[in-house]
Coordinates of C-alpha atoms and ligand atoms in Angstrom, one line a residue:
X1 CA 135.5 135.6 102.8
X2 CA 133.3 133.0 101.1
X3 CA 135.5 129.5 101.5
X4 CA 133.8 126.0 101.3
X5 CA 137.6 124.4 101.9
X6 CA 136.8 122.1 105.1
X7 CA 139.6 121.5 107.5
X8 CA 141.3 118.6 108.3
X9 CA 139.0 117.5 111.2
X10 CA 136.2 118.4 108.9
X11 CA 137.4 116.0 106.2
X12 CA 138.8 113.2 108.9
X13 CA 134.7 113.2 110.4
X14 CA 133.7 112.9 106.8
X15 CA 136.0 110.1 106.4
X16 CA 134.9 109.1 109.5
X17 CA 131.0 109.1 108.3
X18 CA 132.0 107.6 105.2
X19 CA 133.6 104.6 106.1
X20 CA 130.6 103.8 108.8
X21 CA 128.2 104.4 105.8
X22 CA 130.0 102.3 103.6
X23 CA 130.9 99.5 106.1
X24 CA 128.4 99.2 108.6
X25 CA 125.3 101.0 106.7
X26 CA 125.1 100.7 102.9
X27 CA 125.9 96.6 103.2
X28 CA 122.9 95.8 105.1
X29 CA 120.7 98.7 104.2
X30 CA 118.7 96.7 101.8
X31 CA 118.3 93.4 103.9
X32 CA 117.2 95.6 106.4
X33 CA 114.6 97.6 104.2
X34 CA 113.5 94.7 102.8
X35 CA 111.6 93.5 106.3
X36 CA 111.9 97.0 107.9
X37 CA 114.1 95.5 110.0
X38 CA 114.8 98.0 113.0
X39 CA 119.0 98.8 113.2
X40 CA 119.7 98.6 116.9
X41 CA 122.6 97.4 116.2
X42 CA 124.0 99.6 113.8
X43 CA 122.8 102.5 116.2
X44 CA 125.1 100.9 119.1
X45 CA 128.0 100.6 117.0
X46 CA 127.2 104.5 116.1
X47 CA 126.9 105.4 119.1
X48 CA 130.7 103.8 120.4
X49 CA 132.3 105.2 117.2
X50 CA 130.8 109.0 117.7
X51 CA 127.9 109.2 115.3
X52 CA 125.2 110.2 117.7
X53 CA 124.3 112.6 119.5
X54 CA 126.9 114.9 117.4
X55 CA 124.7 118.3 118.7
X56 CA 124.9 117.5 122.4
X57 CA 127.0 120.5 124.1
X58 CA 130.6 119.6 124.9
X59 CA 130.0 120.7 128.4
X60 CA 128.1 117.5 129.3
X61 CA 130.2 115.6 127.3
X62 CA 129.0 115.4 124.1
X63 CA 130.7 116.3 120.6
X64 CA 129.5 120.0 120.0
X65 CA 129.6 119.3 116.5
X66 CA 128.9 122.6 114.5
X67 CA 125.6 122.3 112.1
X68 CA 128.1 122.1 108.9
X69 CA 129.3 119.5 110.4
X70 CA 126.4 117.6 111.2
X71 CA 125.3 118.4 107.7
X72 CA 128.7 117.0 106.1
X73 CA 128.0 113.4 108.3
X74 CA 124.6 113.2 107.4
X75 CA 125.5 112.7 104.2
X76 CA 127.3 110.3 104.3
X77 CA 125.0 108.6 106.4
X78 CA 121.7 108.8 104.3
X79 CA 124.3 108.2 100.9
X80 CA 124.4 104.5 103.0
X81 CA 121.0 104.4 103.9
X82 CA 118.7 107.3 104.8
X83 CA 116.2 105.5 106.8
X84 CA 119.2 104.2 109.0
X85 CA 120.5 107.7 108.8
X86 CA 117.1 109.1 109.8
X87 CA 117.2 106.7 113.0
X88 CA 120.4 107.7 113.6
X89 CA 119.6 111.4 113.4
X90 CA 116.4 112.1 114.9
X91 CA 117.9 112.6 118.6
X92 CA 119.2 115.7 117.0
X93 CA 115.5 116.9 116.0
X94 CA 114.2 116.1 120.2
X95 CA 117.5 117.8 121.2
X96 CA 117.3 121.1 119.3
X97 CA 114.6 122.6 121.5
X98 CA 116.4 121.4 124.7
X99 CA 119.2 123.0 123.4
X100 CA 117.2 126.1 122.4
X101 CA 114.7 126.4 125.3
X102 CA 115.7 123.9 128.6
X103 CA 117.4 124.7 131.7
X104 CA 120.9 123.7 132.4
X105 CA 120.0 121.3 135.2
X106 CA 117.0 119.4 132.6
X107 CA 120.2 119.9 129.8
X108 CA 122.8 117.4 131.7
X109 CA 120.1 115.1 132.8
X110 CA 118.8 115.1 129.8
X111 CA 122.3 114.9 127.6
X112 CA 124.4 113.1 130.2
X113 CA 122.2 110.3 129.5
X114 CA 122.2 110.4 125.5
X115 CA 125.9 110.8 126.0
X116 CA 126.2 108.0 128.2
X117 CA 124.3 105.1 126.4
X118 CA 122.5 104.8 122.9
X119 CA 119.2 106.0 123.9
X120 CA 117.1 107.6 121.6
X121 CA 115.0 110.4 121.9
X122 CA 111.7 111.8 119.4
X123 CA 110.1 114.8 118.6
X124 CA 106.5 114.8 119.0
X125 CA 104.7 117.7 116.8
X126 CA 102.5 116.2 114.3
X127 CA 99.1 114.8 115.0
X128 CA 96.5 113.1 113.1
X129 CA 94.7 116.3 112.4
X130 CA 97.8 118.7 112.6
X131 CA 100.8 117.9 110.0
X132 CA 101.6 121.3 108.2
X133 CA 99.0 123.1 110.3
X134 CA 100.7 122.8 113.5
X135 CA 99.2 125.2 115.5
X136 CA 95.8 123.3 115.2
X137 CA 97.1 120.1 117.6
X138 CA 94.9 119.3 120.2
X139 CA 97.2 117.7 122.5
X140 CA 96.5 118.9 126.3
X141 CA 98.8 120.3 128.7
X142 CA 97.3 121.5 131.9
X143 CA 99.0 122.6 134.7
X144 CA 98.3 121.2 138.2
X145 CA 100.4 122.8 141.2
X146 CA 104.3 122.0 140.3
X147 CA 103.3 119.6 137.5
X148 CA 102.1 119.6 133.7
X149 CA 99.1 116.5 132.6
X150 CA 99.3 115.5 129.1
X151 CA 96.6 114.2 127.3
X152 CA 96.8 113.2 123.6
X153 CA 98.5 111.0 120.3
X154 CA 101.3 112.3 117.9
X155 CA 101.6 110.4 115.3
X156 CA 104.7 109.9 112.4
X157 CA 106.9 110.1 115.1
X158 CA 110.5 108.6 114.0
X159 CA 112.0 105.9 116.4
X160 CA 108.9 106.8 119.0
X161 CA 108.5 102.9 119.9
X162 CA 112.2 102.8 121.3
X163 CA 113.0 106.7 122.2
X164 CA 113.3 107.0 126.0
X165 CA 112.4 110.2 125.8
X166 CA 110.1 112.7 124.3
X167 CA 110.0 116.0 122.9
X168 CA 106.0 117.0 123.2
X169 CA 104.3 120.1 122.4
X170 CA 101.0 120.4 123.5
X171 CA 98.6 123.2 124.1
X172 CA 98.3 124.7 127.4
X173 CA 96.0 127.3 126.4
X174 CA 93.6 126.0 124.0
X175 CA 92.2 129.5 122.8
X176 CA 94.9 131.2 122.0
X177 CA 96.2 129.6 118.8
X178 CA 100.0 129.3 117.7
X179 CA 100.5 131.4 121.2
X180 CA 98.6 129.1 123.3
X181 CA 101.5 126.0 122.6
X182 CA 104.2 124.5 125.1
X183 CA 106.8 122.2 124.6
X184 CA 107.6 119.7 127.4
X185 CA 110.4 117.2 127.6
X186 CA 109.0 113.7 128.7
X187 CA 110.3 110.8 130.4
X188 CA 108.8 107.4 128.7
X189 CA 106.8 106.0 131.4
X190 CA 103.6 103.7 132.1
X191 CA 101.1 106.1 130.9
X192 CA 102.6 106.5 127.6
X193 CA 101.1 104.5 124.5
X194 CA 103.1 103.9 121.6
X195 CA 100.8 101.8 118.7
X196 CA 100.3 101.5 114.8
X197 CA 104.3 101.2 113.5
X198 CA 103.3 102.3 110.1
X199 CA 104.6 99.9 106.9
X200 CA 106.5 102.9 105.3
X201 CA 106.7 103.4 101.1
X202 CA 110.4 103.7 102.2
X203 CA 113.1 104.1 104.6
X204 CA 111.6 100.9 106.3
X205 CA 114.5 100.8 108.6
X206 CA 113.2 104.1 110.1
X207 CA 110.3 103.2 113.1
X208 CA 107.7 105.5 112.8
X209 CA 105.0 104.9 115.5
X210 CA 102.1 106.6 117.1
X211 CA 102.5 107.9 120.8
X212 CA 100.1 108.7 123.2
X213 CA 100.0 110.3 126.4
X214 CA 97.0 109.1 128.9
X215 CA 97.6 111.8 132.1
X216 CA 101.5 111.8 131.7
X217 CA 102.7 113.8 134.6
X218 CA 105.6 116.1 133.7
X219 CA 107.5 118.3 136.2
X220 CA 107.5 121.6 135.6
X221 CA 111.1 121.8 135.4
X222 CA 110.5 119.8 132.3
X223 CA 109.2 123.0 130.3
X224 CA 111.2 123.9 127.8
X225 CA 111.5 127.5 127.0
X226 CA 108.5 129.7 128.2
X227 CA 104.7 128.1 128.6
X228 CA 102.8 129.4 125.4
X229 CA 105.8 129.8 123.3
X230 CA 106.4 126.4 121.9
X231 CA 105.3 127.3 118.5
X232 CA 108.3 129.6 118.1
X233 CA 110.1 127.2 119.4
X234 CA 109.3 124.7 117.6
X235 CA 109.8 127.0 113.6
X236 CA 112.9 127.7 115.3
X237 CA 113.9 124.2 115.8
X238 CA 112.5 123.5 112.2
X239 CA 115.5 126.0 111.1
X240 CA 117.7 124.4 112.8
X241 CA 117.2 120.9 111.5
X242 CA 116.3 121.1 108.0
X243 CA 119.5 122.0 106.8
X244 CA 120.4 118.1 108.1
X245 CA 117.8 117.0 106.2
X246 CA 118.7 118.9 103.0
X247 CA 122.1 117.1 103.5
X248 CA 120.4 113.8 104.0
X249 CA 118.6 114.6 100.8
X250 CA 122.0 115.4 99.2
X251 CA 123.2 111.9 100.4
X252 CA 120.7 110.1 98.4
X253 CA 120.7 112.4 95.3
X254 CA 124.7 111.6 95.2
X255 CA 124.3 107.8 95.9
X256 CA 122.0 107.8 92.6
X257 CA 124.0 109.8 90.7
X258 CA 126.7 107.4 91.3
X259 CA 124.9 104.1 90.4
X260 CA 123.7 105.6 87.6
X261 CA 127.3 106.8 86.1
X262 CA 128.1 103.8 87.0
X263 CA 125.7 101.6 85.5
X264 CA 125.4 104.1 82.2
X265 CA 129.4 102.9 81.7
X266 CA 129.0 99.4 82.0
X267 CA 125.3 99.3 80.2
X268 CA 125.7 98.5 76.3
X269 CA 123.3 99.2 73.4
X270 CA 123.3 100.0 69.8
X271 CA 127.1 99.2 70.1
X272 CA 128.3 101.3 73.0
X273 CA 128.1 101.9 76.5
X274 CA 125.0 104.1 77.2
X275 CA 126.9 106.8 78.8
X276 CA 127.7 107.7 75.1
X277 CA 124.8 108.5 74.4
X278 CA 123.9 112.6 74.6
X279 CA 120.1 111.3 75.7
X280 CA 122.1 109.8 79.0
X281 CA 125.0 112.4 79.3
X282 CA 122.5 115.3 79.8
X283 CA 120.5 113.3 82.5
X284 CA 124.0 112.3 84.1
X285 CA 124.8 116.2 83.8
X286 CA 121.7 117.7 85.0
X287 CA 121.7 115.1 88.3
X288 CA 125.1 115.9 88.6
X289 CA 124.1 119.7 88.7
X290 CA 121.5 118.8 91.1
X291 CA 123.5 117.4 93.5
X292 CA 126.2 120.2 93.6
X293 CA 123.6 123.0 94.5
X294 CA 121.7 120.9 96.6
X295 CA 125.4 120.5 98.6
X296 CA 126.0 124.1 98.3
X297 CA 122.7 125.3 99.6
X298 CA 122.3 122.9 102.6
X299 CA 126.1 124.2 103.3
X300 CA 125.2 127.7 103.2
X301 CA 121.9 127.2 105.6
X302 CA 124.4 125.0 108.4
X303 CA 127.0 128.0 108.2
X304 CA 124.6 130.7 109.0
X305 CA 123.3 128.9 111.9
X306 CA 126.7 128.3 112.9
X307 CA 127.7 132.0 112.5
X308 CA 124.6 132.9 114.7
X309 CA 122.4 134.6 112.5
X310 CA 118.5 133.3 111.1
X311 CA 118.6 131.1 108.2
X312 CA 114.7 130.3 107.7
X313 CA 114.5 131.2 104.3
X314 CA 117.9 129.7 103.3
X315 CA 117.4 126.9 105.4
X316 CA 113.7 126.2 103.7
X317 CA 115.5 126.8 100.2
X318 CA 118.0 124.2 101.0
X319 CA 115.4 121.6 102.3
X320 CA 113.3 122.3 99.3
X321 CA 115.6 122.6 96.6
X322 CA 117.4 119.4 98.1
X323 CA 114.6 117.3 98.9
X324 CA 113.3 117.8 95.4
X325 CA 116.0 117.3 93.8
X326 CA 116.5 113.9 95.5
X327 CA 113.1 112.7 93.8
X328 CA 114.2 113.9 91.1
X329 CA 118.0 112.4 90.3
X330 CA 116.5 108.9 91.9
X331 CA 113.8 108.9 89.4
X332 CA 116.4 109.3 86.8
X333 CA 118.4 106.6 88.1
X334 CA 115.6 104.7 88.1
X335 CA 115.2 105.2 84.3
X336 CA 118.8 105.4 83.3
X337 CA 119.0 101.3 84.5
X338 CA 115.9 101.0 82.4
X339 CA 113.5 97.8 83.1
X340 CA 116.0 97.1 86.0
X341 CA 115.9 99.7 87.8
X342 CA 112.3 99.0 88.4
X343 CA 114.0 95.6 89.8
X344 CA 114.9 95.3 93.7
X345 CA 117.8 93.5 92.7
X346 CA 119.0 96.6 91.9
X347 CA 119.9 99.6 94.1
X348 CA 118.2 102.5 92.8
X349 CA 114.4 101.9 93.2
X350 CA 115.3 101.9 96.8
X351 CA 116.5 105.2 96.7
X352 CA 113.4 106.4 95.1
X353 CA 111.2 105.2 97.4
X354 CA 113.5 106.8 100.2
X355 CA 113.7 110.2 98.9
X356 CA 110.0 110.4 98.3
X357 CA 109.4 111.1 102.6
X358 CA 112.4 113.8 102.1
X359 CA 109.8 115.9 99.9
X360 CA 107.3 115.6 103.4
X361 CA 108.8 115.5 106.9
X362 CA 110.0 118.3 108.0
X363 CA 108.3 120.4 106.2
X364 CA 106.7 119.4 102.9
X365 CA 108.1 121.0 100.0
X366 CA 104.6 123.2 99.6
X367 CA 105.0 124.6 103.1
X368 CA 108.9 125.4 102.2
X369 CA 107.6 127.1 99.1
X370 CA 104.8 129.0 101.7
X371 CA 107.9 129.7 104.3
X372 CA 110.0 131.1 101.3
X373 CA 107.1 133.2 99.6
X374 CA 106.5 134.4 103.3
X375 CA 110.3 135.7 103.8
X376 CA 110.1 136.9 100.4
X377 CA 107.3 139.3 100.5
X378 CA 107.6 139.9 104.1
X379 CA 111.0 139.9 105.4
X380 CA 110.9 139.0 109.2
X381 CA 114.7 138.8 109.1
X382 CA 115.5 142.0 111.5
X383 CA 113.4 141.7 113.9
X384 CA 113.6 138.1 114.8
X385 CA 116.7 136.4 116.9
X386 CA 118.8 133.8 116.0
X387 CA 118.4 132.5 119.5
X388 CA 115.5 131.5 122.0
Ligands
LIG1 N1 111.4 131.5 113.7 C1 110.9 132.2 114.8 N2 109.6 132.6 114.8 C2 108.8 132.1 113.8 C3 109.3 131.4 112.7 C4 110.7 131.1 112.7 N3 111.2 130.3 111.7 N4 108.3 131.1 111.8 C5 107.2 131.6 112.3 N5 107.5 132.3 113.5 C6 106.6 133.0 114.4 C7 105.9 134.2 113.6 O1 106.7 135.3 113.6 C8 104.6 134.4 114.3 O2 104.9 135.1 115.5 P1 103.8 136.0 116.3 O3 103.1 135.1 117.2 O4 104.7 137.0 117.1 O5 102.9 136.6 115.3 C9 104.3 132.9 114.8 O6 105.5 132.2 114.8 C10 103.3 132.3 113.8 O7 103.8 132.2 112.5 P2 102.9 132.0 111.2 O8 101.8 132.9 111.2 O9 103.9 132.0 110.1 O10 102.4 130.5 111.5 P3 101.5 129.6 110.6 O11 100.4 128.9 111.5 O12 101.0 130.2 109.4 O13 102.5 128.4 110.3 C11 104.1 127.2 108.9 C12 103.7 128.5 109.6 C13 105.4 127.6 108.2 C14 103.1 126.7 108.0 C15 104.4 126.2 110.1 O14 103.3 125.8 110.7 C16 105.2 125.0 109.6 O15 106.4 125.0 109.4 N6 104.5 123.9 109.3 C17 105.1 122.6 108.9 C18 105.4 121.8 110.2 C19 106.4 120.8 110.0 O16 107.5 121.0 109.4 N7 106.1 119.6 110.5 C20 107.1 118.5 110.5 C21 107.2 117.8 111.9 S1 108.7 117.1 112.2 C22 108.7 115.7 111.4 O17 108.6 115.7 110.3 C23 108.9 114.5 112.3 C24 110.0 113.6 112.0 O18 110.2 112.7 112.9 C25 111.0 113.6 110.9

């Protein structure tokens, strides 16, 4: 049966999410884009109330959210702020391979700490000369007797100048391609670098830093999954977290849409509010439109995940569609409020900048497009697991 009725804990976390966003986000969230002031504080207060960490596995005490779930909260979230949202979130992008790939022991070290206190934790895939190619990083892992060295910078890496830990891929055997890649699960010590916070286009209040590993020593325990599968595991991971995206994408596409009907009420020319006018109602109509698939989409990507089976191509629709869509509606906004919305005063041009970076982490839209034509004309659905 096909039923997008949410229960009654489903609609008390929304309300949950919602009130947070509306309280403890979406009142500060342009003072603190403004200087790209970093939330620490609104990330505690997450972190008491049970907005963190809403992946980690109920067996080491976390909330086991399912990924509709964390799709209907990060909403809410990013409808607040999505750079605060994307700080908020990106513990769930370093967790998914642990989840996916790391021993039970590294698991409740590793999650009993997150858990425990608001630490923060980053994935480290892209590099300067590896974005959408990922297999072509040049990061170094080589193993010597029960330990991994790690040599090399990531850079675009969200909240890497105050994670605690990291989730690195590197290659650990440099001829071999996408099947020469590891992922590793890192410990922020000494030997790691973080430099160059970059001055973002928008969601300032997201840290996006460069990290760099001079001989990190890993344990070997710290391998997650099997040495020279990390690409997999990292397109699997990918899968697993753009549907969040999609719904943070969805969050900002909504907040528009609602300062725009908004405004296009209160807004009077030639006589009558501007939401008279057919020119605005078919803009209002065709965000609203917008915003409805990109909900229904994202939806359907989190429920296949959460019914076990692969979701690439629907999760890769939903980010695309979604994240499109985003830059899209907010551009309307933008030109629904006219001369103001160009205006920081107002609320909009903020959300234009913001949903500009949803059309490139994660995936730019042109590789979504390249991951959809791929399914498309190759279907790889039946012979690829859901799992690890
Ligand atoms: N699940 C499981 N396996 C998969 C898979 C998936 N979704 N996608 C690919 N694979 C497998 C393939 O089956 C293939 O397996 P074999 O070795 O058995 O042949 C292997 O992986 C290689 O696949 P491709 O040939 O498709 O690999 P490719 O080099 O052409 O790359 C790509 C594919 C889709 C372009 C991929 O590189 C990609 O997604 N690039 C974008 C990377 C990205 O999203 N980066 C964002 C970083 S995160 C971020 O933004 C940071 C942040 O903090 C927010």
């Amino acid at each position: 049966m096909v039923d997008f009725t949410l229960s009654d804990e489903q609609l008390a976390l929304r309300e949950l999410a919602h009130d947070f966003s509306a309280n403890e986000i979406r009142k500060v969230a342009a003072e603190y884009d403004k200087d790209g002031t970093w939330p620490q504080d609104i990330i505690d207060k997450s972190h008491e109330v049970g907005l963190m960490n809403l992946h980690a596995p109920e067996r080491f005490g976390g909330a086991g959210l399912s990924f509709l779930e964390e799709c209907i909260v990060g909403e809410e979230l990013a409808w607040g702020c999505s750079g605060i949202a994307t700080s908020m979130g990106a513990n769930g992008l370093a967790s998914a391979p642990v989840i996916l790939g790391g021993s039970e022991e590294v698991q409740e070290e590793f999650f009993g700490e997150l858990v425990a206190e608001p630490k923060l934790a980053s994935f480290c895939l892209t590099e300067p000369g590896a974005g959408s190619d990922v297999s072509s990083m040049r990061t170094r892992a080589e193993k010597k007797g029960d330990k991994y060295v790690l040599n090399g910078s990531k850079c675009f890496i969200t909240n890497g100048t105050y994670a605690d830990w990291y989730t690195v891929y590197a290659k650990t055997d440099p001829d071999a391609g996408h099947r020469g890649m590891s992922a590793f699960l890192v410990r922020r010590d000494d030997t790691i670098v973080i430099d160059k916070k970059e001055d973002k286009m928008g969601q300032r209040a997201s840290n996006t830093a460069t990290v760099t590993f001079n001989d990190t020593e890993v344990d070997a325990k710290y391998l997650i999954g099997e040495e020279n599968k990390g690409f997999k595991l990292a397109m699997m991971t990918l899968d697993r977290t753009r549907p969040g995206v999609a719904a943070m994408a969805t969050g900002i596409a909504r907040a528009a849409l609602e300062h725009a009907t908004e405004y296009s009420k209160e807004r009077v020319q030639f006589g009558v509010p501007i939401a008279m006018h057919q020119a605005i109602q078919f803009m209002i109509a065709d965000m609203a439109t917008k915003v409805h698939l990109s909900r229904l989409a994202t939806w359907h990507s989190a429920v296949l995940l959460d019914q076990g089976n692969r979701n690439t191509i629907e999760s890769s629709h939903a980010k695309r569609f979604a994240s499109d869509s985003a830059m899209e509606v907010a551009t309307d906004a933008v030109q629904i409020y006219g001369g103001y919305g160009f205006i920081k005063e107002y609320p909009v041009e903020k959300l234009m900048r913001d949903a500009k970076i949803m059309q490139l982490y994660e995936g730019t839209s042109q590789i979504q497009r390249l991951v959809i034509a791929r399914e498309t004309l190759l279907p790889r659905r039946a012979e690829a697991p859901a799992t690890a």
